[in-house]
Amino acid sequence: MTPETSEAPPTKWRHAVTTANKWRHAVTTATEAGFTHFDWLDCSDQIGRTEEFCLTLCLRHGDPYRGEETLIETSIPRDEASVDSLSDVFPGITWSEREIADLFGISFTGGDPRPLLLPPDFGAHPLRKESVAAARVAASWPGAKEPGDAAPSRRRMVPPGVPDPEVWGARDADAPEPDPADVAGSAEGGRVRRRRTR
């Protein structure tokens, strides 16, 4: 007797985009349509393109043989980084919401406000693009984006995640605070801008 095998159908994707104030309604509508399995919740910082975060939720259909998934996206303004919690709809989403709150500084209204990964007094949100990779700032970089990639050059370089010193860091004390978009844009790594003396 040979065991029977059945192939799962290929995944069929649906994609919905909603506003932050309709986030909860869009998700409950999807659950009513049968998308009752929480898969993942993710966030990305859109600074440099828009002044928003993009929050994406992936739900799977309750019937695994249907092979259907839906992505629900919303944009959250940086200056009002708050959206409704879904912890009463999907209890397993609490960890993801707390992680995103720690790393991006987004508040989930009605959710668990306790920090998950960072100490309460950490003071920064490390996955915001204007947040600086402090460990890389402290290391000297010989002329390549990654250590060991190339021989040292005469012109200093900074690694990815470290803003150009002209934008962030040891600057003139009278200079205004840098714009978060400028900090994020200069943190791509590469050659340091030369200071002009007049």
Short mmCIF file of C-alpha atoms in Angstrom, two decimals:
data_model
loop_
_atom_site.label_atom_id
_atom_site.label_comp_id
_atom_site.label_asym_id
_atom_site.label_seq_id
_atom_site.Cartn_x
_atom_site.Cartn_y
_atom_site.Cartn_z
CA MET A 1 0.00 0.00 0.00
CA THR A 2 1.42 3.39 -0.96
CA PRO A 3 0.61 6.48 1.02
CA GLU A 4 -1.46 9.06 -0.76
CA THR A 5 0.04 12.46 -1.19
CA SER A 6 -1.80 15.62 -1.84
CA GLU A 7 -0.27 18.81 -3.10
CA ALA A 8 -1.24 22.06 -1.55
CA PRO A 9 -2.65 24.47 -4.10
CA PRO A 10 -0.47 27.42 -5.08
CA THR A 11 -0.93 30.45 -2.88
CA LYS A 12 -3.36 33.05 -4.16
CA TRP A 13 -2.63 36.54 -2.89
CA ARG A 14 -4.97 39.40 -2.22
CA HIS A 15 -3.77 42.86 -1.37
CA ALA A 16 -5.68 45.64 0.37
CA VAL A 17 -4.53 49.14 1.26
CA THR A 18 -6.39 51.10 3.89
CA THR A 19 -6.00 54.26 5.93
CA ALA A 20 -4.78 54.08 9.54
CA ASN A 21 -8.20 55.05 10.94
CA LYS A 22 -9.83 52.16 8.99
CA TRP A 23 -7.11 49.59 9.86
CA ARG A 24 -9.23 47.66 12.37
CA HIS A 25 -12.29 47.66 10.09
CA ALA A 26 -10.25 46.30 7.15
CA VAL A 27 -8.85 43.49 9.30
CA THR A 28 -12.21 42.48 10.79
CA THR A 29 -13.70 42.48 7.27
CA ALA A 30 -10.94 40.08 6.18
CA THR A 31 -11.56 37.78 9.17
CA GLU A 32 -15.28 37.71 8.34
CA ALA A 33 -14.29 36.61 4.81
CA GLY A 34 -12.44 33.61 6.31
CA PHE A 35 -8.91 34.99 6.74
CA THR A 36 -8.69 33.95 10.37
CA HIS A 37 -5.06 32.84 10.69
CA PHE A 38 -2.56 35.56 11.66
CA ASP A 39 0.75 34.92 9.83
CA TRP A 40 2.91 38.02 10.33
CA LEU A 41 2.96 41.76 10.98
CA ASP A 42 5.75 43.96 9.67
CA CYS A 43 6.69 47.61 9.47
CA SER A 44 8.99 49.65 7.24
CA ASP A 45 10.18 53.21 7.56
CA GLN A 46 9.36 55.17 4.39
CA ILE A 47 11.41 58.27 5.27
CA GLY A 48 13.00 59.72 2.16
CA ARG A 49 9.88 58.84 0.15
CA THR A 50 7.11 59.91 2.54
CA GLU A 51 6.84 60.97 6.18
CA GLU A 52 5.11 57.69 7.06
CA PHE A 53 5.60 54.14 8.24
CA CYS A 54 4.10 51.28 6.23
CA LEU A 55 2.45 48.62 8.42
CA THR A 56 1.70 45.30 6.67
CA LEU A 57 -0.36 42.39 8.02
CA CYS A 58 -0.46 38.94 6.39
CA LEU A 59 -3.49 36.73 7.06
CA ARG A 60 -4.10 33.19 5.78
CA HIS A 61 -7.47 31.71 5.01
CA GLY A 62 -8.83 29.39 7.71
CA ASP A 63 -9.11 26.57 5.15
CA PRO A 64 -5.48 25.69 4.32
CA TYR A 65 -6.50 23.81 1.17
CA ARG A 66 -7.72 27.04 -0.39
CA GLY A 67 -4.17 28.38 -0.32
CA GLU A 68 -5.26 31.99 0.01
CA GLU A 69 -3.49 34.81 1.79
CA THR A 70 -4.23 38.49 2.06
CA LEU A 71 -1.95 41.41 2.77
CA ILE A 72 -3.44 44.46 4.44
CA GLU A 73 -1.33 47.63 4.41
CA THR A 74 -1.71 51.00 6.00
CA SER A 75 0.41 54.12 6.20
CA ILE A 76 0.98 55.73 9.59
CA PRO A 77 2.18 59.35 9.84
CA ARG A 78 5.54 59.74 11.64
CA ASP A 79 4.30 62.59 13.82
CA GLU A 80 1.23 60.61 14.97
CA ALA A 81 2.63 57.08 14.98
CA SER A 82 -0.42 55.31 16.39
CA VAL A 83 -2.84 52.66 15.15
CA ASP A 84 -5.46 50.40 16.76
CA SER A 85 -4.20 47.18 18.33
CA LEU A 86 -5.49 43.88 16.95
CA SER A 87 -4.61 41.86 20.07
CA ASP A 88 -8.27 41.13 20.83
CA VAL A 89 -8.77 39.80 17.28
CA PHE A 90 -5.51 37.78 17.11
CA PRO A 91 -4.00 37.18 20.57
CA GLY A 92 -0.73 36.02 18.95
CA ILE A 93 -0.19 39.42 17.36
CA THR A 94 0.72 41.01 20.71
CA TRP A 95 4.41 40.05 20.42
CA SER A 96 4.66 41.57 16.94
CA GLU A 97 2.93 44.78 18.04
CA ARG A 98 5.25 45.13 21.04
CA GLU A 99 8.31 44.49 18.85
CA ILE A 100 7.23 47.15 16.33
CA ALA A 101 6.49 49.56 19.20
CA ASP A 102 10.04 49.05 20.52
CA LEU A 103 11.86 49.22 17.20
CA PHE A 104 9.81 51.87 15.35
CA GLY A 105 8.05 53.80 18.13
CA ILE A 106 4.54 53.07 16.85
CA SER A 107 1.85 53.03 19.55
CA PHE A 108 -0.83 50.32 19.34
CA THR A 109 -3.94 51.80 20.98
CA GLY A 110 -5.57 49.27 23.31
CA GLY A 111 -2.60 46.88 23.14
CA ASP A 112 0.07 45.84 25.63
CA PRO A 113 2.31 48.90 26.11
CA ARG A 114 5.17 47.06 27.89
CA PRO A 115 8.54 47.04 26.07
CA LEU A 116 9.47 43.66 24.60
CA LEU A 117 13.11 43.89 23.50
CA LEU A 118 14.53 47.17 24.77
CA PRO A 119 14.81 48.59 28.28
CA PRO A 120 12.09 51.15 29.09
CA ASP A 121 14.64 53.98 29.27
CA PHE A 122 16.39 53.12 25.98
CA GLY A 123 15.23 56.37 24.42
CA ALA A 124 15.57 55.47 20.73
CA HIS A 125 13.83 53.32 18.15
CA PRO A 126 16.65 51.50 16.31
CA LEU A 127 14.80 50.59 13.09
CA ARG A 128 13.81 54.15 12.30
CA LYS A 129 16.07 55.21 9.46
CA GLU A 130 17.22 58.34 11.27
CA SER A 131 18.48 56.15 14.13
CA VAL A 132 22.25 55.76 13.91
CA ALA A 133 24.07 52.41 14.11
CA ALA A 134 26.21 53.49 17.09
CA ALA A 135 28.51 50.44 17.08
CA ARG A 136 29.54 51.23 13.50
CA VAL A 137 30.17 54.88 14.30
CA ALA A 138 32.75 53.89 16.93
CA ALA A 139 34.69 51.56 14.59
CA SER A 140 37.23 53.01 12.17
CA TRP A 141 36.67 51.97 8.60
CA PRO A 142 39.76 51.72 6.39
CA GLY A 143 38.26 52.61 3.03
CA ALA A 144 35.75 49.89 2.23
CA LYS A 145 32.09 49.65 3.14
CA GLU A 146 32.73 46.41 5.00
CA PRO A 147 35.97 45.47 6.79
CA GLY A 148 38.21 43.28 4.64
CA ASP A 149 36.56 44.25 1.34
CA ALA A 150 39.40 46.42 0.06
CA ALA A 151 42.71 47.99 0.93
CA PRO A 152 42.70 51.29 2.79
CA SER A 153 42.33 54.39 0.68
CA ARG A 154 43.41 57.95 1.35
CA ARG A 155 39.85 59.15 1.64
CA ARG A 156 37.84 58.08 4.67
CA MET A 157 34.61 56.13 4.17
CA VAL A 158 31.68 55.38 6.43
CA PRO A 159 29.87 52.03 6.53
CA PRO A 160 26.16 51.57 5.79
CA GLY A 161 24.06 52.71 8.74
CA VAL A 162 26.40 55.55 9.68
CA PRO A 163 25.47 59.05 8.52
CA ASP A 164 27.97 61.38 6.95
CA PRO A 165 29.71 63.44 9.68
CA GLU A 166 28.67 66.63 7.84
CA VAL A 167 25.04 65.69 8.54
CA TRP A 168 25.25 64.03 11.96
CA GLY A 169 27.83 63.72 14.71
CA ALA A 170 30.71 66.07 15.52
CA ARG A 171 29.30 69.20 13.90
CA ASP A 172 29.38 72.88 14.70
CA ALA A 173 27.68 73.48 18.06
CA ASP A 174 25.64 76.34 16.56
CA ALA A 175 24.34 74.20 13.69
CA PRO A 176 20.63 73.35 13.82
CA GLU A 177 19.52 69.79 14.55
CA PRO A 178 19.70 67.66 11.38
CA ASP A 179 16.51 66.77 9.55
CA PRO A 180 15.66 63.04 10.04
CA ALA A 181 15.32 62.61 6.26
CA ASP A 182 18.85 64.02 5.74
CA VAL A 183 20.28 61.69 8.39
CA ALA A 184 18.56 58.67 6.83
CA GLY A 185 19.62 59.67 3.32
CA SER A 186 23.27 60.06 4.29
CA ALA A 187 23.48 56.71 6.11
CA GLU A 188 24.00 54.65 2.96
CA GLY A 189 27.75 54.38 3.45
CA GLY A 190 30.43 55.59 1.08
CA ARG A 191 32.96 58.36 0.94
CA VAL A 192 32.84 61.10 3.54
CA ARG A 193 32.13 64.56 2.16
CA ARG A 194 35.09 66.86 2.30
CA ARG A 195 34.74 69.86 4.56
CA ARG A 196 35.18 73.12 2.74
CA THR A 197 37.23 75.73 4.48
CA ARG A 198 36.81 79.38 3.58
#
